[in-house]
PDB file of C-alpha atoms in Angstrom:
ATOM      1  CA  MET A   1     -41.487  45.926 -74.200  1.00 46.00           C
ATOM      2  CA  SER A   2     -37.692  45.558 -74.015  1.00 58.00           C
ATOM      3  CA  THR A   3     -37.288  49.250 -74.908  1.00 65.00           C
ATOM      4  CA  THR A   4     -39.599  50.238 -72.045  1.00 79.00           C
ATOM      5  CA  GLN A   5     -37.652  47.971 -69.672  1.00 78.00           C
ATOM      6  CA  SER A   6     -34.375  49.490 -70.843  1.00 78.00           C
ATOM      7  CA  GLU A   7     -35.716  53.006 -70.346  1.00 80.00           C
ATOM      8  CA  LYS A   8     -36.864  52.125 -66.833  1.00 81.00           C
ATOM      9  CA  GLN A   9     -33.444  50.677 -66.019  1.00 82.00           C
ATOM     10  CA  THR A  10     -31.714  53.787 -67.372  1.00 82.00           C
ATOM     11  CA  LEU A  11     -34.039  56.028 -65.354  1.00 87.00           C
ATOM     12  CA  PHE A  12     -33.417  53.935 -62.230  1.00 87.00           C
ATOM     13  CA  ILE A  13     -29.616  54.095 -62.572  1.00 84.00           C
ATOM     14  CA  THR A  14     -29.722  57.834 -63.361  1.00 85.00           C
ATOM     15  CA  SER A  15     -31.850  58.420 -60.247  1.00 89.00           C
ATOM     16  CA  LEU A  16     -29.424  56.357 -58.143  1.00 87.00           C
ATOM     17  CA  ILE A  17     -26.473  58.417 -59.384  1.00 85.00           C
ATOM     18  CA  ILE A  18     -28.276  61.718 -58.704  1.00 88.00           C
ATOM     19  CA  PHE A  19     -29.156  60.623 -55.145  1.00 90.00           C
ATOM     20  CA  TRP A  20     -25.597  59.323 -54.645  1.00 87.00           C
ATOM     21  CA  TYR A  21     -24.148  62.669 -55.756  1.00 86.00           C
ATOM     22  CA  SER A  22     -26.594  64.564 -53.542  1.00 89.00           C
ATOM     23  CA  SER A  23     -25.867  62.487 -50.428  1.00 91.00           C
ATOM     24  CA  ASN A  24     -22.068  62.514 -50.826  1.00 89.00           C
ATOM     25  CA  ILE A  25     -21.811  66.228 -51.592  1.00 89.00           C
ATOM     26  CA  GLY A  26     -24.467  66.978 -48.960  1.00 91.00           C
ATOM     27  CA  VAL A  27     -22.489  65.182 -46.226  1.00 93.00           C
ATOM     28  CA  LEU A  28     -19.272  66.944 -47.224  1.00 90.00           C
ATOM     29  CA  LEU A  29     -20.834  70.417 -47.276  1.00 89.00           C
ATOM     30  CA  LEU A  30     -22.855  69.867 -44.087  1.00 91.00           C
ATOM     31  CA  ASN A  31     -19.687  68.657 -42.325  1.00 92.00           C
ATOM     32  CA  LYS A  32     -17.934  71.833 -43.428  1.00 90.00           C
ATOM     33  CA  LEU A  33     -20.895  73.978 -42.381  1.00 89.00           C
ATOM     34  CA  LEU A  34     -21.158  72.395 -38.920  1.00 90.00           C
ATOM     35  CA  LEU A  35     -17.436  72.300 -38.178  1.00 89.00           C
ATOM     36  CA  SER A  36     -16.504  75.734 -39.546  1.00 83.00           C
ATOM     37  CA  ASN A  37     -19.570  77.980 -39.536  1.00 78.00           C
ATOM     38  CA  TYR A  38     -21.582  76.925 -36.484  1.00 80.00           C
ATOM     39  CA  GLY A  39     -18.785  76.802 -33.915  1.00 78.00           C
ATOM     40  CA  PHE A  40     -19.454  73.067 -33.561  1.00 87.00           C
ATOM     41  CA  SER A  41     -15.782  72.076 -33.334  1.00 88.00           C
ATOM     42  CA  PHE A  42     -16.249  68.417 -32.409  1.00 93.00           C
ATOM     43  CA  PRO A  43     -15.175  66.192 -35.335  1.00 94.00           C
ATOM     44  CA  ILE A  44     -14.883  63.045 -33.182  1.00 95.00           C
ATOM     45  CA  PHE A  45     -18.409  63.444 -31.776  1.00 95.00           C
ATOM     46  CA  LEU A  46     -19.749  64.216 -35.269  1.00 95.00           C
ATOM     47  CA  THR A  47     -18.115  61.045 -36.618  1.00 95.00           C
ATOM     48  CA  MET A  48     -19.669  59.098 -33.722  1.00 96.00           C
ATOM     49  CA  CYS A  49     -23.104  60.469 -34.722  1.00 96.00           C
ATOM     50  CA  HIS A  50     -22.454  59.283 -38.295  1.00 95.00           C
ATOM     51  CA  MET A  51     -21.434  55.808 -37.132  1.00 96.00           C
ATOM     52  CA  SER A  52     -24.428  55.552 -34.771  1.00 96.00           C
ATOM     53  CA  ALA A  53     -26.781  56.353 -37.653  1.00 96.00           C
ATOM     54  CA  CYS A  54     -24.980  53.821 -39.859  1.00 95.00           C
ATOM     55  CA  ALA A  55     -25.320  51.124 -37.162  1.00 96.00           C
ATOM     56  CA  VAL A  56     -29.070  51.681 -36.627  1.00 97.00           C
ATOM     57  CA  LEU A  57     -30.011  52.237 -40.277  1.00 96.00           C
ATOM     58  CA  SER A  58     -27.841  49.324 -41.487  1.00 95.00           C
ATOM     59  CA  TYR A  59     -29.696  47.015 -39.094  1.00 96.00           C
ATOM     60  CA  VAL A  60     -33.098  48.283 -40.281  1.00 96.00           C
ATOM     61  CA  SER A  61     -32.099  48.034 -43.973  1.00 94.00           C
ATOM     62  CA  ILE A  62     -30.685  44.512 -43.748  1.00 95.00           C
ATOM     63  CA  VAL A  63     -32.791  42.796 -41.075  1.00 93.00           C
ATOM     64  CA  PHE A  64     -36.187  44.428 -41.697  1.00 93.00           C
ATOM     65  CA  LEU A  65     -36.134  45.852 -45.241  1.00 92.00           C
ATOM     66  CA  LYS A  66     -33.890  43.010 -46.540  1.00 91.00           C
ATOM     67  CA  ILE A  67     -32.075  45.242 -49.050  1.00 89.00           C
ATOM     68  CA  VAL A  68     -29.285  42.643 -49.000  1.00 90.00           C
ATOM     69  CA  PRO A  69     -29.156  39.185 -47.381  1.00 92.00           C
ATOM     70  CA  PHE A  70     -27.912  39.154 -43.787  1.00 94.00           C
ATOM     71  CA  GLN A  71     -24.414  37.649 -43.453  1.00 92.00           C
ATOM     72  CA  ARG A  72     -23.242  36.298 -40.107  1.00 91.00           C
ATOM     73  CA  ILE A  73     -19.713  36.521 -38.695  1.00 90.00           C
ATOM     74  CA  LYS A  74     -18.344  32.979 -38.871  1.00 87.00           C
ATOM     75  CA  SER A  75     -15.275  33.088 -36.641  1.00 87.00           C
ATOM     76  CA  ARG A  76     -13.447  35.056 -33.982  1.00 90.00           C
ATOM     77  CA  SER A  77     -10.629  35.785 -36.397  1.00 89.00           C
ATOM     78  CA  GLN A  78     -13.109  37.255 -38.883  1.00 89.00           C
ATOM     79  CA  PHE A  79     -14.494  39.512 -36.129  1.00 92.00           C
ATOM     80  CA  LEU A  80     -10.968  40.698 -35.240  1.00 92.00           C
ATOM     81  CA  ARG A  81     -10.338  41.507 -38.895  1.00 89.00           C
ATOM     82  CA  ILE A  82     -13.553  43.521 -39.098  1.00 92.00           C
ATOM     83  CA  ALA A  83     -12.586  45.330 -35.866  1.00 94.00           C
ATOM     84  CA  THR A  84      -9.193  46.210 -37.375  1.00 92.00           C
ATOM     85  CA  LEU A  85     -10.904  47.608 -40.477  1.00 91.00           C
ATOM     86  CA  SER A  86     -13.264  49.580 -38.248  1.00 94.00           C
ATOM     87  CA  LEU A  87     -10.363  51.234 -36.411  1.00 94.00           C
ATOM     88  CA  VAL A  88      -8.699  52.256 -39.681  1.00 93.00           C
ATOM     89  CA  PHE A  89     -12.049  53.475 -41.022  1.00 91.00           C
ATOM     90  CA  CYS A  90     -12.559  55.559 -37.852  1.00 92.00           C
ATOM     91  CA  GLY A  91      -9.160  57.163 -38.361  1.00 92.00           C
ATOM     92  CA  SER A  92      -9.957  58.077 -41.965  1.00 93.00           C
ATOM     93  CA  VAL A  93     -13.356  59.634 -41.186  1.00 92.00           C
ATOM     94  CA  VAL A  94     -12.192  61.534 -38.083  1.00 94.00           C
ATOM     95  CA  GLY A  95      -9.117  62.814 -39.929  1.00 93.00           C
ATOM     96  CA  GLY A  96     -11.274  63.945 -42.849  1.00 92.00           C
ATOM     97  CA  ASN A  97     -13.689  65.758 -40.542  1.00 92.00           C
ATOM     98  CA  ILE A  98     -10.861  67.451 -38.625  1.00 91.00           C
ATOM     99  CA  SER A  99      -9.303  68.649 -41.890  1.00 90.00           C
ATOM    100  CA  LEU A 100     -12.597  70.295 -42.901  1.00 88.00           C
ATOM    101  CA  ARG A 101     -12.271  72.628 -39.901  1.00 86.00           C
ATOM    102  CA  TYR A 102      -9.061  74.079 -41.328  1.00 85.00           C
ATOM    103  CA  LEU A 103      -9.098  73.514 -45.089  1.00 83.00           C
ATOM    104  CA  PRO A 104     -11.329  74.818 -47.889  1.00 81.00           C
ATOM    105  CA  VAL A 105     -13.409  72.040 -49.474  1.00 81.00           C
ATOM    106  CA  SER A 106     -11.549  72.582 -52.760  1.00 74.00           C
ATOM    107  CA  PHE A 107      -8.173  71.704 -51.255  1.00 78.00           C
ATOM    108  CA  ASN A 108      -9.694  68.896 -49.170  1.00 83.00           C
ATOM    109  CA  GLN A 109     -11.026  67.312 -52.368  1.00 80.00           C
ATOM    110  CA  ALA A 110      -7.705  67.790 -54.170  1.00 77.00           C
ATOM    111  CA  VAL A 111      -5.862  65.901 -51.428  1.00 82.00           C
ATOM    112  CA  GLY A 112      -8.625  63.255 -51.290  1.00 82.00           C
ATOM    113  CA  ALA A 113      -8.159  62.618 -55.006  1.00 77.00           C
ATOM    114  CA  THR A 114      -4.701  61.180 -54.256  1.00 80.00           C
ATOM    115  CA  THR A 115      -6.334  58.029 -52.814  1.00 81.00           C
ATOM    116  CA  PRO A 116      -5.206  55.895 -55.838  1.00 80.00           C
ATOM    117  CA  PHE A 117      -1.577  56.879 -55.119  1.00 81.00           C
ATOM    118  CA  PHE A 118      -1.788  55.611 -51.527  1.00 85.00           C
ATOM    119  CA  THR A 119      -3.780  52.555 -52.612  1.00 83.00           C
ATOM    120  CA  ALA A 120      -1.055  51.578 -55.099  1.00 82.00           C
ATOM    121  CA  LEU A 121       1.624  52.227 -52.457  1.00 84.00           C
ATOM    122  CA  PHE A 122      -0.042  50.106 -49.758  1.00 86.00           C
ATOM    123  CA  ALA A 123      -0.943  47.361 -52.242  1.00 83.00           C
ATOM    124  CA  TYR A 124       2.760  47.077 -53.115  1.00 83.00           C
ATOM    125  CA  LEU A 125       3.986  47.245 -49.480  1.00 84.00           C
ATOM    126  CA  ILE A 126       1.426  44.768 -48.094  1.00 82.00           C
ATOM    127  CA  THR A 127       0.771  42.347 -50.946  1.00 79.00           C
ATOM    128  CA  MET A 128       3.776  43.083 -53.232  1.00 76.00           C
ATOM    129  CA  LYS A 129       1.228  43.585 -56.008  1.00 74.00           C
ATOM    130  CA  ARG A 130       2.772  45.508 -58.892  1.00 75.00           C
ATOM    131  CA  GLU A 131       1.059  47.520 -61.572  1.00 71.00           C
ATOM    132  CA  ALA A 132       2.294  48.312 -65.097  1.00 71.00           C
ATOM    133  CA  TRP A 133       4.789  51.184 -65.296  1.00 74.00           C
ATOM    134  CA  LEU A 134       2.277  53.228 -67.295  1.00 72.00           C
ATOM    135  CA  THR A 135      -0.196  52.903 -64.404  1.00 71.00           C
ATOM    136  CA  TYR A 136       2.402  54.201 -61.937  1.00 73.00           C
ATOM    137  CA  GLY A 137       3.284  56.975 -64.372  1.00 80.00           C
ATOM    138  CA  CYS A 138      -0.318  58.211 -64.266  1.00 75.00           C
ATOM    139  CA  LEU A 139       0.091  58.779 -60.518  1.00 74.00           C
ATOM    140  CA  VAL A 140       2.742  61.460 -61.107  1.00 79.00           C
ATOM    141  CA  PRO A 141       0.231  64.173 -62.136  1.00 78.00           C
ATOM    142  CA  VAL A 142      -2.031  63.062 -59.248  1.00 73.00           C
ATOM    143  CA  VAL A 143       0.643  63.981 -56.696  1.00 76.00           C
ATOM    144  CA  ALA A 144       2.021  66.905 -58.711  1.00 78.00           C
ATOM    145  CA  GLY A 145      -1.465  68.435 -58.879  1.00 75.00           C
ATOM    146  CA  VAL A 146      -1.767  68.464 -55.074  1.00 71.00           C
ATOM    147  CA  VAL A 147       1.700  69.990 -54.733  1.00 70.00           C
ATOM    148  CA  ILE A 148       0.689  72.740 -57.166  1.00 74.00           C
ATOM    149  CA  ALA A 149      -2.697  73.226 -55.478  1.00 68.00           C
ATOM    150  CA  SER A 150      -1.042  73.526 -52.063  1.00 63.00           C
ATOM    151  CA  GLY A 151       0.834  76.555 -53.388  1.00 63.00           C
ATOM    152  CA  GLY A 152      -2.446  78.197 -54.341  1.00 56.00           C
ATOM    153  CA  GLU A 153      -4.449  77.535 -51.183  1.00 57.00           C
ATOM    154  CA  PRO A 154      -4.172  78.988 -47.643  1.00 56.00           C
ATOM    155  CA  ASN A 155      -1.480  77.092 -45.755  1.00 55.00           C
ATOM    156  CA  TYR A 156      -3.065  75.247 -42.829  1.00 69.00           C
ATOM    157  CA  LEU A 157      -0.416  72.689 -41.945  1.00 75.00           C
ATOM    158  CA  TYR A 158      -2.418  70.813 -39.287  1.00 83.00           C
ATOM    159  CA  GLY A 159      -5.455  70.505 -41.570  1.00 84.00           C
ATOM    160  CA  PHE A 160      -3.226  69.363 -44.435  1.00 84.00           C
ATOM    161  CA  ILE A 161      -1.600  66.672 -42.268  1.00 88.00           C
ATOM    162  CA  MET A 162      -5.041  65.449 -41.113  1.00 91.00           C
ATOM    163  CA  CYS A 163      -6.309  65.370 -44.698  1.00 90.00           C
ATOM    164  CA  ILE A 164      -3.275  63.427 -45.951  1.00 90.00           C
ATOM    165  CA  GLY A 165      -3.620  61.040 -42.993  1.00 93.00           C
ATOM    166  CA  ALA A 166      -7.328  60.519 -43.717  1.00 92.00           C
ATOM    167  CA  THR A 167      -6.651  59.863 -47.402  1.00 89.00           C
ATOM    168  CA  ALA A 168      -3.874  57.386 -46.582  1.00 91.00           C
ATOM    169  CA  ALA A 169      -6.119  55.627 -44.011  1.00 91.00           C
ATOM    170  CA  ARG A 170      -8.929  55.374 -46.578  1.00 87.00           C
ATOM    171  CA  ALA A 171      -6.570  53.732 -49.071  1.00 86.00           C
ATOM    172  CA  PHE A 172      -5.067  51.494 -46.372  1.00 90.00           C
ATOM    173  CA  LYS A 173      -8.574  50.336 -45.388  1.00 86.00           C
ATOM    174  CA  SER A 174      -9.434  49.340 -48.976  1.00 83.00           C
ATOM    175  CA  VAL A 175      -6.207  47.321 -49.342  1.00 85.00           C
ATOM    176  CA  LEU A 176      -6.573  45.817 -45.868  1.00 85.00           C
ATOM    177  CA  GLN A 177     -10.170  44.855 -46.623  1.00 82.00           C
ATOM    178  CA  GLY A 178      -9.024  42.942 -49.693  1.00 79.00           C
ATOM    179  CA  VAL A 179      -6.370  41.113 -47.669  1.00 75.00           C
ATOM    180  CA  LEU A 180      -8.300  40.406 -44.461  1.00 73.00           C
ATOM    181  CA  LEU A 181     -11.573  39.363 -46.098  1.00 71.00           C
ATOM    182  CA  SER A 182     -10.141  37.635 -49.167  1.00 69.00           C
ATOM    183  CA  SER A 183     -11.348  34.165 -48.154  1.00 73.00           C
ATOM    184  CA  GLU A 184     -14.490  33.216 -50.079  1.00 72.00           C
ATOM    185  CA  GLY A 185     -16.118  31.957 -46.883  1.00 73.00           C
ATOM    186  CA  GLU A 186     -15.442  35.210 -45.015  1.00 74.00           C
ATOM    187  CA  LYS A 187     -16.286  37.788 -47.676  1.00 80.00           C
ATOM    188  CA  LEU A 188     -18.923  40.326 -46.699  1.00 85.00           C
ATOM    189  CA  ASN A 189     -20.698  42.754 -48.995  1.00 86.00           C
ATOM    190  CA  SER A 190     -20.137  46.410 -48.130  1.00 85.00           C
ATOM    191  CA  MET A 191     -23.541  46.831 -46.418  1.00 89.00           C
ATOM    192  CA  ASN A 192     -23.032  43.902 -44.027  1.00 92.00           C
ATOM    193  CA  LEU A 193     -19.477  45.066 -43.403  1.00 91.00           C
ATOM    194  CA  LEU A 194     -20.829  48.514 -42.471  1.00 92.00           C
ATOM    195  CA  LEU A 195     -23.397  46.820 -40.173  1.00 95.00           C
ATOM    196  CA  TYR A 196     -20.584  45.211 -38.153  1.00 95.00           C
ATOM    197  CA  MET A 197     -18.029  48.017 -38.394  1.00 94.00           C
ATOM    198  CA  SER A 198     -20.336  50.844 -37.244  1.00 95.00           C
ATOM    199  CA  PRO A 199     -21.051  49.646 -33.660  1.00 96.00           C
ATOM    200  CA  ILE A 200     -17.341  48.907 -33.147  1.00 96.00           C
ATOM    201  CA  ALA A 201     -16.544  52.418 -34.384  1.00 95.00           C
ATOM    202  CA  VAL A 202     -19.066  53.916 -31.916  1.00 96.00           C
ATOM    203  CA  LEU A 203     -17.461  51.980 -29.019  1.00 96.00           C
ATOM    204  CA  VAL A 204     -14.047  53.370 -30.019  1.00 95.00           C
ATOM    205  CA  LEU A 205     -15.224  56.938 -30.674  1.00 95.00           C
ATOM    206  CA  LEU A 206     -17.319  57.333 -27.496  1.00 95.00           C
ATOM    207  CA  PRO A 207     -14.375  57.255 -25.021  1.00 95.00           C
ATOM    208  CA  ALA A 208     -12.262  59.254 -27.516  1.00 94.00           C
ATOM    209  CA  ALA A 209     -14.944  61.992 -27.592  1.00 94.00           C
ATOM    210  CA  ILE A 210     -15.285  61.982 -23.772  1.00 93.00           C
ATOM    211  CA  ILE A 211     -11.513  62.368 -23.304  1.00 94.00           C
ATOM    212  CA  MET A 212     -10.656  64.685 -26.210  1.00 93.00           C
ATOM    213  CA  GLU A 213     -13.928  66.659 -26.446  1.00 94.00           C
ATOM    214  CA  PRO A 214     -15.107  66.674 -22.797  1.00 92.00           C
ATOM    215  CA  ASN A 215     -17.366  69.721 -23.120  1.00 92.00           C
ATOM    216  CA  VAL A 216     -19.170  68.531 -26.268  1.00 91.00           C
ATOM    217  CA  ILE A 217     -22.605  68.060 -24.633  1.00 90.00           C
ATOM    218  CA  ASP A 218     -22.617  71.456 -22.869  1.00 92.00           C
ATOM    219  CA  VAL A 219     -21.359  73.367 -25.897  1.00 91.00           C
ATOM    220  CA  THR A 220     -23.748  71.569 -28.258  1.00 90.00           C
ATOM    221  CA  ALA A 221     -26.693  72.353 -25.959  1.00 89.00           C
ATOM    222  CA  THR A 222     -25.643  76.019 -25.852  1.00 90.00           C
ATOM    223  CA  LEU A 223     -25.212  76.174 -29.625  1.00 89.00           C
ATOM    224  CA  ALA A 224     -28.599  74.489 -30.103  1.00 87.00           C
ATOM    225  CA  THR A 225     -30.271  77.378 -28.237  1.00 88.00           C
ATOM    226  CA  GLU A 226     -28.498  79.896 -30.496  1.00 87.00           C
ATOM    227  CA  HIS A 227     -29.083  77.940 -33.712  1.00 86.00           C
ATOM    228  CA  ARG A 228     -32.403  76.138 -33.358  1.00 82.00           C
ATOM    229  CA  TYR A 229     -31.826  73.993 -36.450  1.00 87.00           C
ATOM    230  CA  LEU A 230     -28.441  72.666 -35.251  1.00 89.00           C
ATOM    231  CA  GLY A 231     -29.883  69.408 -33.860  1.00 89.00           C
ATOM    232  CA  ILE A 232     -31.847  68.781 -37.056  1.00 92.00           C
ATOM    233  CA  LEU A 233     -28.737  69.468 -39.150  1.00 92.00           C
ATOM    234  CA  ILE A 234     -26.731  66.913 -37.147  1.00 94.00           C
ATOM    235  CA  LEU A 235     -29.498  64.302 -37.526  1.00 95.00           C
ATOM    236  CA  VAL A 236     -29.861  64.964 -41.266  1.00 94.00           C
ATOM    237  CA  ASN A 237     -26.076  64.928 -41.667  1.00 95.00           C
ATOM    238  CA  SER A 238     -25.825  61.561 -39.868  1.00 95.00           C
ATOM    239  CA  ALA A 239     -28.648  60.020 -41.915  1.00 95.00           C
ATOM    240  CA  MET A 240     -27.029  61.296 -45.128  1.00 94.00           C
ATOM    241  CA  ALA A 241     -23.738  59.673 -44.086  1.00 94.00           C
ATOM    242  CA  TYR A 242     -25.527  56.313 -44.075  1.00 95.00           C
ATOM    243  CA  GLY A 243     -27.357  57.177 -47.297  1.00 93.00           C
ATOM    244  CA  ALA A 244     -24.023  57.890 -48.987  1.00 90.00           C
ATOM    245  CA  ASN A 245     -22.757  54.416 -48.004  1.00 86.00           C
ATOM    246  CA  LEU A 246     -25.985  52.703 -49.097  1.00 88.00           C
ATOM    247  CA  LEU A 247     -26.080  54.510 -52.457  1.00 87.00           C
ATOM    248  CA  ASN A 248     -22.363  53.852 -52.944  1.00 82.00           C
ATOM    249  CA  PHE A 249     -23.161  50.125 -52.693  1.00 81.00           C
ATOM    250  CA  LEU A 250     -26.209  50.343 -54.983  1.00 83.00           C
ATOM    251  CA  VAL A 251     -24.422  52.387 -57.682  1.00 81.00           C
ATOM    252  CA  THR A 252     -21.526  49.885 -57.674  1.00 75.00           C
ATOM    253  CA  LYS A 253     -23.973  46.967 -57.843  1.00 78.00           C
ATOM    254  CA  HIS A 254     -25.932  48.393 -60.800  1.00 78.00           C
ATOM    255  CA  THR A 255     -22.962  49.872 -62.723  1.00 72.00           C
ATOM    256  CA  SER A 256     -19.334  48.954 -61.960  1.00 62.00           C
ATOM    257  CA  ALA A 257     -16.448  49.896 -59.677  1.00 57.00           C
ATOM    258  CA  LEU A 258     -14.764  51.745 -62.570  1.00 55.00           C
ATOM    259  CA  THR A 259     -17.934  53.756 -63.278  1.00 63.00           C
ATOM    260  CA  LEU A 260     -18.056  54.641 -59.582  1.00 64.00           C
ATOM    261  CA  GLN A 261     -14.453  55.858 -59.730  1.00 61.00           C
ATOM    262  CA  VAL A 262     -15.132  58.060 -62.773  1.00 62.00           C
ATOM    263  CA  LEU A 263     -18.311  59.426 -61.192  1.00 69.00           C
ATOM    264  CA  GLY A 264     -16.362  60.052 -57.987  1.00 69.00           C
ATOM    265  CA  ASN A 265     -13.829  62.198 -59.844  1.00 64.00           C
ATOM    266  CA  ALA A 266     -16.616  64.305 -61.329  1.00 70.00           C
ATOM    267  CA  LYS A 267     -18.330  64.453 -57.914  1.00 72.00           C
ATOM    268  CA  GLY A 268     -15.212  66.026 -56.411  1.00 70.00           C
ATOM    269  CA  ALA A 269     -15.219  68.749 -59.063  1.00 72.00           C
ATOM    270  CA  VAL A 270     -18.941  69.434 -58.497  1.00 76.00           C
ATOM    271  CA  ALA A 271     -18.369  69.607 -54.714  1.00 75.00           C
ATOM    272  CA  VAL A 272     -15.566  72.131 -55.236  1.00 73.00           C
ATOM    273  CA  VAL A 273     -17.745  74.408 -57.389  1.00 76.00           C
ATOM    274  CA  ILE A 274     -20.685  74.254 -54.961  1.00 78.00           C
ATOM    275  CA  SER A 275     -18.449  74.887 -51.937  1.00 76.00           C
ATOM    276  CA  ILE A 276     -16.896  77.955 -53.582  1.00 75.00           C
ATOM    277  CA  LEU A 277     -20.381  79.340 -54.274  1.00 76.00           C
ATOM    278  CA  LEU A 278     -21.622  78.575 -50.732  1.00 76.00           C
ATOM    279  CA  PHE A 279     -18.622  79.364 -48.545  1.00 72.00           C
ATOM    280  CA  ARG A 280     -16.933  81.964 -50.760  1.00 73.00           C
ATOM    281  CA  ASN A 281     -13.560  80.472 -49.911  1.00 70.00           C
ATOM    282  CA  PRO A 282     -10.726  82.056 -51.927  1.00 67.00           C
ATOM    283  CA  VAL A 283      -9.457  79.822 -54.730  1.00 67.00           C
ATOM    284  CA  THR A 284      -6.567  80.917 -56.908  1.00 71.00           C
ATOM    285  CA  PHE A 285      -5.832  79.983 -60.502  1.00 73.00           C
ATOM    286  CA  THR A 286      -2.897  77.887 -59.206  1.00 76.00           C
ATOM    287  CA  GLY A 287      -5.226  75.949 -56.897  1.00 73.00           C
ATOM    288  CA  ILE A 288      -7.715  75.242 -59.698  1.00 76.00           C
ATOM    289  CA  ALA A 289      -4.903  74.199 -62.061  1.00 79.00           C
ATOM    290  CA  GLY A 290      -3.462  71.836 -59.447  1.00 77.00           C
ATOM    291  CA  TYR A 291      -6.822  70.237 -58.692  1.00 76.00           C
ATOM    292  CA  THR A 292      -7.583  69.838 -62.413  1.00 80.00           C
ATOM    293  CA  LEU A 293      -4.220  68.135 -62.959  1.00 80.00           C
ATOM    294  CA  THR A 294      -4.907  65.762 -60.050  1.00 78.00           C
ATOM    295  CA  VAL A 295      -8.340  64.773 -61.395  1.00 76.00           C
ATOM    296  CA  MET A 296      -6.893  64.216 -64.888  1.00 81.00           C
ATOM    297  CA  GLY A 297      -4.211  62.001 -63.366  1.00 78.00           C
ATOM    298  CA  VAL A 298      -6.817  59.953 -61.475  1.00 75.00           C
ATOM    299  CA  VAL A 299      -8.868  59.497 -64.668  1.00 75.00           C
ATOM    300  CA  ALA A 300      -5.742  58.391 -66.570  1.00 79.00           C
ATOM    301  CA  TYR A 301      -4.825  56.024 -63.717  1.00 76.00           C
ATOM    302  CA  GLY A 302      -8.274  54.374 -63.832  1.00 72.00           C
ATOM    303  CA  GLU A 303      -8.052  53.960 -67.601  1.00 75.00           C
ATOM    304  CA  ALA A 304      -4.506  52.532 -67.409  1.00 75.00           C
ATOM    305  CA  LYS A 305      -5.587  49.974 -64.778  1.00 70.00           C
ATOM    306  CA  ARG A 306      -8.576  48.948 -66.904  1.00 71.00           C
ATOM    307  CA  ARG A 307      -6.417  48.394 -69.996  1.00 73.00           C
ATOM    308  CA  HIS A 308      -3.806  46.330 -68.161  1.00 68.00           C
ATOM    309  CA  LYS A 309      -6.255  43.989 -66.436  1.00 59.00           C
TER     310      LYS A 309
END
């Protein structure tokens, strides 16, 4: 009986990981497809679609399906903290989407893999939290790999700046989340946090899209007549963005944060291979070597942190 139960649990976790991989890589590749291949050059509006889907589907999942218990906001200060996190989160997602217009997925993933470097930097600057020297040493190949990869990829400075900014914002959000919601009484699980952050993000992104992408509705309507599946792709892409967040939570819950980090490193490599096959973007030996070095550095960093806990 216990063997059967264990097999079911293993099958369940394996299925979760497969769906998590599919949703994360699917969102990344669909973002690239929409922003680069369809002439749909509206990263702010696309991010707003993602956040709208996250707001609606989070509400359905928590209030109706009861995937996790509903957690209420307990104070005005807690709301302001969540709003601050939402603004930083918006910056990271918009920056990442903008970068996909200009950068190959391979280089985008290489830069994204430097998140631990920025996380360690912000953790030190904000909380003065120090890691062991060996842990910091593992970050050297992480950064060096991106420097090497940047010499082997097409040089799109604006896209590179956006990608670095998005990666830094993502790391800043994770550190800020730990600081702002550190009180036991104000902690929220990631699904409830997404429930509150998403509507705030939509309220911020809507005026930003109107001002910075004023012709988005007209152009999208025109593109939809040329590409009849464009609307469906945007809807699927938005739903997958929520699915990626939900599965991220479930994989962490049923495995561990470290397992998620290791799986994330492998996911980046898989995304790179698939993107090269789909988009035929040129990747040099130098670019592959740089990305490989970065991933190895991230793996070593995760292992060093685990040993020094």
